[in-house]
mmCIF file of C-alpha atoms in Angstrom:
data_model
loop_
_atom_site.group_PDB
_atom_site.id
_atom_site.type_symbol
_atom_site.label_atom_id
_atom_site.label_comp_id
_atom_site.label_asym_id
_atom_site.label_seq_id
_atom_site.Cartn_x
_atom_site.Cartn_y
_atom_site.Cartn_z
ATOM 1 C CA MET A 1373 -8.264 -18.997 19.766
ATOM 2 C CA ILE A 1374 -6.718 -17.128 17.123
ATOM 3 C CA SER A 1375 -6.899 -19.323 13.793
ATOM 4 C CA PRO A 1376 -4.146 -18.798 10.825
ATOM 5 C CA GLU A 1377 -6.522 -17.945 8.518
ATOM 6 C CA GLN A 1378 -7.358 -15.056 10.828
ATOM 7 C CA ILE A 1379 -3.862 -13.526 10.497
ATOM 8 C CA THR A 1380 -2.542 -11.933 7.692
ATOM 9 C CA GLY A 1381 1.266 -12.312 7.360
ATOM 10 C CA LEU A 1382 3.364 -8.772 6.889
ATOM 11 C CA ILE A 1383 6.788 -9.194 5.638
ATOM 12 C CA LEU A 1384 8.941 -5.818 6.206
ATOM 13 C CA ALA A 1385 11.637 -5.877 3.286
ATOM 14 C CA GLY A 1386 11.032 -1.718 3.093
ATOM 15 C CA GLY A 1387 14.466 -0.918 5.018
ATOM 16 C CA ARG A 1388 17.555 1.145 3.553
ATOM 17 C CA ALA A 1389 19.982 -1.544 4.936
ATOM 18 C CA GLN A 1390 22.777 1.288 5.411
ATOM 19 C CA ARG A 1391 24.579 -1.038 7.388
ATOM 20 C CA MET A 1392 25.195 -3.580 4.396
ATOM 21 C CA GLY A 1393 26.259 -0.907 2.128
ATOM 22 C CA GLY A 1394 22.350 0.362 0.683
ATOM 23 C CA ILE A 1395 21.691 -3.337 -0.363
ATOM 24 C CA ASP A 1396 17.840 -4.836 -0.482
ATOM 25 C CA LYS A 1397 18.432 -6.878 2.396
ATOM 26 C CA GLY A 1398 15.524 -9.212 1.343
ATOM 27 C CA LEU A 1399 17.380 -9.954 -1.925
ATOM 28 C CA ILE A 1400 20.271 -11.302 -0.044
ATOM 29 C CA PRO A 1401 21.549 -14.742 -0.989
ATOM 30 C CA PHE A 1402 20.880 -17.158 2.386
ATOM 31 C CA ASN A 1403 22.224 -20.864 1.511
ATOM 32 C CA GLY A 1404 21.337 -20.092 -2.123
ATOM 33 C CA LYS A 1405 18.247 -18.326 -2.154
ATOM 34 C CA PRO A 1406 17.022 -14.722 -1.101
ATOM 35 C CA LEU A 1407 16.434 -14.159 2.839
ATOM 36 C CA ILE A 1408 12.808 -13.148 1.581
ATOM 37 C CA ALA A 1409 12.170 -16.873 0.371
ATOM 38 C CA SER A 1410 13.057 -18.127 4.126
ATOM 39 C CA ALA A 1411 10.727 -15.460 5.709
ATOM 40 C CA ILE A 1412 8.139 -16.712 3.500
ATOM 41 C CA THR A 1413 8.878 -20.363 4.203
ATOM 42 C CA ARG A 1414 8.483 -19.711 8.145
ATOM 43 C CA LEU A 1415 5.829 -17.572 7.826
ATOM 44 C CA LYS A 1416 3.156 -19.166 5.696
ATOM 45 C CA SER A 1417 1.912 -21.831 7.758
ATOM 46 C CA GLN A 1418 1.208 -19.709 10.495
ATOM 47 C CA VAL A 1419 -0.839 -16.905 8.666
ATOM 48 C CA GLY A 1420 -3.566 -16.938 5.890
ATOM 49 C CA PRO A 1421 -2.600 -14.338 3.048
ATOM 50 C CA ILE A 1422 0.824 -12.980 3.191
ATOM 51 C CA LEU A 1423 1.362 -8.952 2.127
ATOM 52 C CA ILE A 1424 5.331 -8.113 1.367
ATOM 53 C CA ASN A 1425 6.026 -4.228 2.392
ATOM 54 C CA ALA A 1426 9.174 -3.164 -0.251
ATOM 55 C CA ASN A 1427 9.861 0.300 -1.333
ATOM 56 C CA ARG A 1428 12.144 -0.634 -4.444
ATOM 57 C CA ASN A 1429 12.855 -4.061 -6.103
ATOM 58 C CA VAL A 1430 9.377 -4.080 -6.414
ATOM 59 C CA THR A 1431 8.700 -6.342 -9.233
ATOM 60 C CA LYS A 1432 11.056 -8.702 -7.475
ATOM 61 C CA TYR A 1433 9.318 -9.125 -4.942
ATOM 62 C CA ALA A 1434 5.792 -9.256 -6.637
ATOM 63 C CA SER A 1435 7.986 -12.533 -8.569
ATOM 64 C CA TYR A 1436 7.047 -14.456 -5.395
ATOM 65 C CA GLY A 1437 2.700 -14.268 -5.923
ATOM 66 C CA PHE A 1438 1.925 -11.926 -2.872
ATOM 67 C CA PRO A 1439 0.626 -8.614 -2.700
ATOM 68 C CA VAL A 1440 3.465 -6.075 -2.522
ATOM 69 C CA ILE A 1441 2.757 -3.017 -0.547
ATOM 70 C CA MET A 1442 4.718 0.295 -0.408
ATOM 71 C CA ASP A 1443 5.099 2.917 2.478
ATOM 72 C CA GLU A 1444 2.624 5.889 1.668
ATOM 73 C CA THR A 1445 5.837 8.279 3.595
ATOM 74 C CA PRO A 1446 8.807 9.258 1.706
ATOM 75 C CA ASP A 1447 12.733 8.459 2.759
ATOM 76 C CA PHE A 1448 12.149 5.179 3.979
ATOM 77 C CA SER A 1449 10.610 5.762 7.516
ATOM 78 C CA GLY A 1450 11.142 2.577 9.465
ATOM 79 C CA PRO A 1451 8.603 -0.040 10.323
ATOM 80 C CA LEU A 1452 5.825 1.581 11.494
ATOM 81 C CA ALA A 1453 5.496 3.457 8.287
ATOM 82 C CA GLY A 1454 5.361 -0.601 6.962
ATOM 83 C CA PHE A 1455 2.898 -1.545 10.045
ATOM 84 C CA ALA A 1456 0.645 1.455 8.191
ATOM 85 C CA ALA A 1457 0.937 0.116 4.809
ATOM 86 C CA GLY A 1458 -0.127 -3.335 6.004
ATOM 87 C CA LEU A 1459 -2.818 -2.117 7.999
ATOM 88 C CA LYS A 1460 -4.648 -0.284 5.440
ATOM 89 C CA VAL A 1461 -5.112 -3.285 3.240
ATOM 90 C CA CYS A 1462 -5.295 -5.723 5.961
ATOM 91 C CA ASN A 1463 -8.597 -7.600 5.755
ATOM 92 C CA THR A 1464 -8.449 -10.269 8.656
ATOM 93 C CA PRO A 1465 -9.214 -9.431 12.356
ATOM 94 C CA TYR A 1466 -5.058 -9.490 13.070
ATOM 95 C CA LEU A 1467 -1.840 -8.883 11.365
ATOM 96 C CA LEU A 1468 1.600 -10.205 11.820
ATOM 97 C CA THR A 1469 4.692 -8.225 11.087
ATOM 98 C CA THR A 1470 7.802 -9.664 10.597
ATOM 99 C CA PRO A 1471 11.321 -8.525 9.206
ATOM 100 C CA CYS A 1472 12.616 -10.285 5.488
ATOM 101 C CA ASP A 1473 16.099 -10.869 7.068
ATOM 102 C CA SER A 1474 15.596 -12.856 9.850
ATOM 103 C CA PRO A 1475 15.777 -16.578 8.454
ATOM 104 C CA LEU A 1476 15.310 -18.507 11.208
ATOM 105 C CA LEU A 1477 12.399 -16.712 13.075
ATOM 106 C CA PRO A 1478 10.422 -19.027 14.780
ATOM 107 C CA THR A 1479 7.911 -21.289 13.422
ATOM 108 C CA ASP A 1480 5.216 -20.824 16.396
ATOM 109 C CA LEU A 1481 5.455 -17.044 16.435
ATOM 110 C CA GLY A 1482 1.871 -16.440 15.637
ATOM 111 C CA LEU A 1483 0.187 -19.446 17.543
ATOM 112 C CA LYS A 1484 2.123 -18.140 21.371
ATOM 113 C CA LEU A 1485 1.442 -14.022 20.327
ATOM 114 C CA ALA A 1486 -2.027 -15.039 19.613
ATOM 115 C CA THR A 1487 -2.538 -17.001 22.981
ATOM 116 C CA GLU A 1488 -1.001 -14.039 24.209
ATOM 117 C CA MET A 1489 -3.493 -11.582 22.847
ATOM 118 C CA ILE A 1490 -6.495 -13.734 23.793
ATOM 119 C CA ARG A 1491 -5.238 -14.089 27.486
ATOM 120 C CA GLY A 1492 -4.882 -10.513 28.325
ATOM 121 C CA ASP A 1493 -7.348 -8.886 25.656
ATOM 122 C CA PHE A 1494 -4.523 -6.742 24.707
ATOM 123 C CA GLN A 1495 -4.096 -4.468 21.703
ATOM 124 C CA LEU A 1496 -0.583 -5.641 20.240
ATOM 125 C CA VAL A 1497 1.677 -8.461 21.483
ATOM 126 C CA TYR A 1498 5.554 -8.119 20.312
ATOM 127 C CA ALA A 1499 8.303 -10.859 20.644
ATOM 128 C CA SER A 1500 11.308 -10.692 23.389
ATOM 129 C CA SER A 1501 14.415 -12.997 23.336
ATOM 130 C CA LYS A 1502 16.279 -14.443 25.938
ATOM 131 C CA GLU A 1503 19.896 -14.700 25.712
ATOM 132 C CA ALA A 1504 22.172 -17.027 26.897
ATOM 133 C CA ASP A 1505 23.034 -14.725 29.977
ATOM 134 C CA GLY A 1506 19.206 -14.508 30.981
ATOM 135 C CA LYS A 1507 18.782 -10.588 29.700
ATOM 136 C CA ILE A 1508 15.675 -9.958 27.521
ATOM 137 C CA TRP A 1509 15.286 -7.979 24.568
ATOM 138 C CA ALA A 1510 12.677 -6.753 22.827
ATOM 139 C CA GLN A 1511 11.544 -8.068 19.195
ATOM 140 C CA PRO A 1512 9.132 -5.234 18.509
ATOM 141 C CA VAL A 1513 9.256 -5.878 14.340
ATOM 142 C CA PHE A 1514 7.920 -9.174 15.848
ATOM 143 C CA CYS A 1515 4.146 -8.155 16.377
ATOM 144 C CA LEU A 1516 0.962 -9.387 16.466
ATOM 145 C CA MET A 1517 -1.961 -6.748 16.134
ATOM 146 C CA ARG A 1518 -5.592 -5.759 15.826
ATOM 147 C CA ALA A 1519 -6.391 -4.273 12.016
ATOM 148 C CA ASP A 1520 -8.524 -1.842 14.390
ATOM 149 C CA LEU A 1521 -5.600 -0.016 15.367
ATOM 150 C CA GLN A 1522 -4.923 1.388 11.555
ATOM 151 C CA GLU A 1523 -6.364 5.091 12.943
ATOM 152 C CA LEU A 1524 -4.990 5.044 16.166
ATOM 153 C CA LEU A 1525 -1.305 4.600 14.364
ATOM 154 C CA LYS A 1526 -2.266 7.095 11.847
ATOM 155 C CA THR A 1527 -2.717 9.664 14.028
ATOM 156 C CA PHE A 1528 0.256 8.859 15.816
ATOM 157 C CA LEU A 1529 2.871 9.046 12.855
ATOM 158 C CA GLN A 1530 0.885 12.784 12.310
ATOM 159 C CA LYS A 1531 2.344 13.709 14.794
ATOM 160 C CA GLY A 1532 5.807 13.390 13.058
ATOM 161 C CA ASP A 1533 6.719 10.409 15.588
ATOM 162 C CA LEU A 1534 8.512 7.158 14.361
ATOM 163 C CA LYS A 1535 9.633 5.215 17.149
ATOM 164 C CA ILE A 1536 8.018 2.001 17.610
ATOM 165 C CA ASP A 1537 8.051 1.644 21.308
ATOM 166 C CA ARG A 1538 6.764 5.124 21.636
ATOM 167 C CA TRP A 1539 3.212 3.552 19.824
ATOM 168 C CA PHE A 1540 3.240 0.438 21.806
ATOM 169 C CA ARG A 1541 3.070 1.744 25.102
ATOM 170 C CA GLU A 1542 0.166 3.901 24.101
ATOM 171 C CA LEU A 1543 -1.447 0.387 23.088
ATOM 172 C CA ARG A 1544 -2.876 -2.085 25.681
ATOM 173 C CA SER A 1545 0.316 -4.144 24.508
ATOM 174 C CA SER A 1546 2.163 -7.348 26.127
ATOM 175 C CA THR A 1547 5.414 -9.258 24.924
ATOM 176 C CA VAL A 1548 6.245 -12.814 24.829
ATOM 177 C CA VAL A 1549 9.831 -14.024 25.443
ATOM 178 C CA PHE A 1550 11.573 -16.687 23.188
ATOM 179 C CA ASP A 1551 14.007 -18.625 24.948
ATOM 180 C CA ASP A 1552 15.410 -18.828 21.278
ATOM 181 C CA ALA A 1553 17.316 -15.808 20.895
ATOM 182 C CA GLN A 1554 18.889 -17.331 17.794
ATOM 183 C CA ALA A 1555 15.749 -17.178 16.070
ATOM 184 C CA PHE A 1556 15.312 -13.544 15.842
ATOM 185 C CA ALA A 1557 18.839 -12.313 14.472
ATOM 186 C CA ASN A 1558 18.723 -10.323 11.593
ATOM 187 C CA VAL A 1559 21.434 -9.841 8.969
ATOM 188 C CA ASN A 1560 23.491 -6.328 9.257
ATOM 189 C CA THR A 1561 26.785 -7.487 8.095
ATOM 190 C CA PRO A 1562 28.520 -9.932 5.768
ATOM 191 C CA GLU A 1563 29.448 -11.698 8.879
ATOM 192 C CA GLU A 1564 26.299 -11.827 10.480
ATOM 193 C CA LEU A 1565 24.686 -13.764 7.498
ATOM 194 C CA LYS A 1566 27.892 -15.936 7.609
ATOM 195 C CA ARG A 1567 27.089 -17.140 10.765
ATOM 196 C CA LEU A 1568 23.592 -17.806 10.606
ATOM 197 C CA GLU A 1569 23.917 -19.342 7.364
ATOM 198 C CA GLU A 1570 26.648 -21.505 9.539
ATOM 199 C CA ALA A 1571 23.541 -22.010 11.963
ATOM 200 C CA SER A 1572 21.132 -22.932 10.223
ATOM 201 C CA ILE A 1573 22.758 -25.811 8.734
#
């Protein structure tokens, strides 16, 4: 088995949040606390060290007591840039990633992804969610990867490709389907924020 101490948690807060008017989503209040606080609370029992990937408001994020790392690529290059930044400083065998704007993320995310990782000797395992109508949706920013993927990701990004699903296809990857689709709901509009607050009560 993979223990939590073998996993570094990486919270992705480096996006532009264009659909929220460019506001830094990790700092948006959710039930009275910034969204980043909810992500930390849900993640901290699942991992050992925690890192925060942010490209602005670094001092505010650092106030939570965890290292803040910035993308090495310019212009908010997306989650793969955050993965690359996390892998570069990861000192554990595995890295578990989650976005900052999914405050109801599963508290068994790490356990289920790690179980699948060991079962099939995969390099990366990501979450998928099952909607009420039975549809399965990939949730690729919720993933567990081996820390030794750093060079493979670096090479992929050097080709100018930022598509997360294309990188996954180059790896031995698998997915775990979670029945609670709400756990992966994220905040892209004020209306979604309100619905998630109501769902968390």
